[in-house]
Amino acid sequence: MRLKGSCHCGAVRFSLRSTTPYPFMRCYCSICRKTAGGGGYAINIMGEAKSLKVHGTENVSVYQARIAEGKSKRKKLSEARRHFCSKCGSALWVSDPRWKEWVYPFASAIDTPLPMPMEEVEIMVDYAAPWVEVPRGPEHTHFAEYPSESIADWHRKRLLEVP
Ligand SMILES: [Zn+2]
């Protein structure tokens, strides 16, 4: 399916093709919480990088976080490029040179109605803020850090890939 997205002020609009549009994965890491997650988490979906079309590219800024390496004080630049609108601050999409063929839009920036997931995956739960209520129950799978299943595998296994 073709997804359309935009920032809040309208300076950036984008569209892309996605066969994996279910917004099922909530990330509670501090970067997502601070840059994109009013509820303490952000949700990224996945689409095809080569299909990404952007209007207002000049208004797109990129943030590369510095991440602590284990317990040491050294910080390393994250490979993930978080794209956001430099006028209104809306989080738009993440790209990563390690996975060049994909781009990961924030579900919050997508205007096309997305399908509602029947189950959810909660990731980076070890980094959730103490005030955040992480949903529990049979429809929720939890991971302390990264999940065992990719966004693509999750869709494939549940026969939810959208043409
Ligand atoms: Zn904007």
JSON list of N, CA and C in Angstrom, two decimals, residues 19-22 115-119 154-163:
[
{"chain": "A", "resi": 19, "resn": "THR", "atom": "N", "xyz": [4.59, -2.77, 2.64]},
{"chain": "A", "resi": 19, "resn": "THR", "atom": "CA", "xyz": [3.81, -4.01, 2.74]},
{"chain": "A", "resi": 19, "resn": "THR", "atom": "C", "xyz": [3.70, -4.41, 4.22]},
{"chain": "A", "resi": 20, "resn": "THR", "atom": "N", "xyz": [4.27, -3.57, 5.10]},
{"chain": "A", "resi": 20, "resn": "THR", "atom": "CA", "xyz": [4.34, -3.90, 6.53]},
{"chain": "A", "resi": 20, "resn": "THR", "atom": "C", "xyz": [3.85, -2.71, 7.37]},
{"chain": "A", "resi": 21, "resn": "PRO", "atom": "N", "xyz": [2.55, -2.34, 7.21]},
{"chain": "A", "resi": 21, "resn": "PRO", "atom": "CA", "xyz": [2.08, -1.09, 7.81]},
{"chain": "A", "resi": 21, "resn": "PRO", "atom": "C", "xyz": [1.48, -1.20, 9.21]},
{"chain": "A", "resi": 22, "resn": "TYR", "atom": "N", "xyz": [1.46, -2.42, 9.79]},
{"chain": "A", "resi": 22, "resn": "TYR", "atom": "CA", "xyz": [0.84, -2.54, 11.12]},
{"chain": "A", "resi": 22, "resn": "TYR", "atom": "C", "xyz": [1.71, -1.86, 12.19]},
{"chain": "A", "resi": 115, "resn": "PRO", "atom": "N", "xyz": [-3.77, -0.03, 9.52]},
{"chain": "A", "resi": 115, "resn": "PRO", "atom": "CA", "xyz": [-4.54, -1.13, 10.12]},
{"chain": "A", "resi": 115, "resn": "PRO", "atom": "C", "xyz": [-4.20, -1.27, 11.60]},
{"chain": "A", "resi": 116, "resn": "MET", "atom": "N", "xyz": [-5.22, -1.62, 12.40]},
{"chain": "A", "resi": 116, "resn": "MET", "atom": "CA", "xyz": [-4.97, -1.72, 13.84]},
{"chain": "A", "resi": 116, "resn": "MET", "atom": "C", "xyz": [-4.41, -3.10, 14.19]},
{"chain": "A", "resi": 117, "resn": "PRO", "atom": "N", "xyz": [-3.28, -3.15, 14.91]},
{"chain": "A", "resi": 117, "resn": "PRO", "atom": "CA", "xyz": [-2.70, -4.46, 15.25]},
{"chain": "A", "resi": 117, "resn": "PRO", "atom": "C", "xyz": [-3.55, -5.18, 16.31]},
{"chain": "A", "resi": 118, "resn": "MET", "atom": "N", "xyz": [-3.68, -6.50, 16.18]},
{"chain": "A", "resi": 118, "resn": "MET", "atom": "CA", "xyz": [-4.44, -7.28, 17.16]},
{"chain": "A", "resi": 118, "resn": "MET", "atom": "C", "xyz": [-3.57, -7.71, 18.32]},
{"chain": "A", "resi": 119, "resn": "GLU", "atom": "N", "xyz": [-2.27, -7.56, 18.16]},
{"chain": "A", "resi": 119, "resn": "GLU", "atom": "CA", "xyz": [-1.36, -7.80, 19.28]},
{"chain": "A", "resi": 119, "resn": "GLU", "atom": "C", "xyz": [-0.23, -6.79, 19.17]},
{"chain": "A", "resi": 154, "resn": "TRP", "atom": "N", "xyz": [7.39, -10.35, 11.57]},
{"chain": "A", "resi": 154, "resn": "TRP", "atom": "CA", "xyz": [6.13, -10.27, 12.34]},
{"chain": "A", "resi": 154, "resn": "TRP", "atom": "C", "xyz": [4.95, -10.29, 11.38]},
{"chain": "A", "resi": 155, "resn": "HIS", "atom": "N", "xyz": [5.02, -9.47, 10.33]},
{"chain": "A", "resi": 155, "resn": "HIS", "atom": "CA", "xyz": [3.93, -9.42, 9.35]},
{"chain": "A", "resi": 155, "resn": "HIS", "atom": "C", "xyz": [3.79, -10.75, 8.60]},
{"chain": "A", "resi": 156, "resn": "ARG", "atom": "N", "xyz": [4.94, -11.31, 8.17]},
{"chain": "A", "resi": 156, "resn": "ARG", "atom": "CA", "xyz": [4.95, -12.54, 7.38]},
{"chain": "A", "resi": 156, "resn": "ARG", "atom": "C", "xyz": [4.33, -13.68, 8.17]},
{"chain": "A", "resi": 157, "resn": "LYS", "atom": "N", "xyz": [4.75, -13.84, 9.42]},
{"chain": "A", "resi": 157, "resn": "LYS", "atom": "CA", "xyz": [4.29, -14.95, 10.25]},
{"chain": "A", "resi": 157, "resn": "LYS", "atom": "C", "xyz": [2.78, -14.90, 10.49]},
{"chain": "A", "resi": 158, "resn": "ARG", "atom": "N", "xyz": [2.23, -13.72, 10.54]},
{"chain": "A", "resi": 158, "resn": "ARG", "atom": "CA", "xyz": [0.79, -13.57, 10.80]},
{"chain": "A", "resi": 158, "resn": "ARG", "atom": "C", "xyz": [-0.02, -13.38, 9.52]},
{"chain": "A", "resi": 159, "resn": "LEU", "atom": "N", "xyz": [0.65, -13.57, 8.37]},
{"chain": "A", "resi": 159, "resn": "LEU", "atom": "CA", "xyz": [0.00, -13.39, 7.06]},
{"chain": "A", "resi": 159, "resn": "LEU", "atom": "C", "xyz": [-0.64, -12.01, 6.93]},
{"chain": "A", "resi": 160, "resn": "LEU", "atom": "N", "xyz": [0.07, -11.00, 7.42]},
{"chain": "A", "resi": 160, "resn": "LEU", "atom": "CA", "xyz": [-0.49, -9.64, 7.41]},
{"chain": "A", "resi": 160, "resn": "LEU", "atom": "C", "xyz": [0.20, -8.72, 6.41]},
{"chain": "A", "resi": 161, "resn": "GLU", "atom": "N", "xyz": [1.05, -9.28, 5.57]},
{"chain": "A", "resi": 161, "resn": "GLU", "atom": "CA", "xyz": [1.69, -8.42, 4.57]},
{"chain": "A", "resi": 161, "resn": "GLU", "atom": "C", "xyz": [0.59, -7.86, 3.66]},
{"chain": "A", "resi": 162, "resn": "VAL", "atom": "N", "xyz": [0.70, -6.58, 3.40]},
{"chain": "A", "resi": 162, "resn": "VAL", "atom": "CA", "xyz": [-0.30, -5.90, 2.57]},
{"chain": "A", "resi": 162, "resn": "VAL", "atom": "C", "xyz": [0.32, -5.67, 1.19]},
{"chain": "A", "resi": 163, "resn": "PRO", "atom": "N", "xyz": [-0.40, -6.04, 0.12]},
{"chain": "A", "resi": 163, "resn": "PRO", "atom": "CA", "xyz": [0.21, -5.88, -1.21]},
{"chain": "A", "resi": 163, "resn": "PRO", "atom": "C", "xyz": [0.42, -4.41, -1.60]}
]
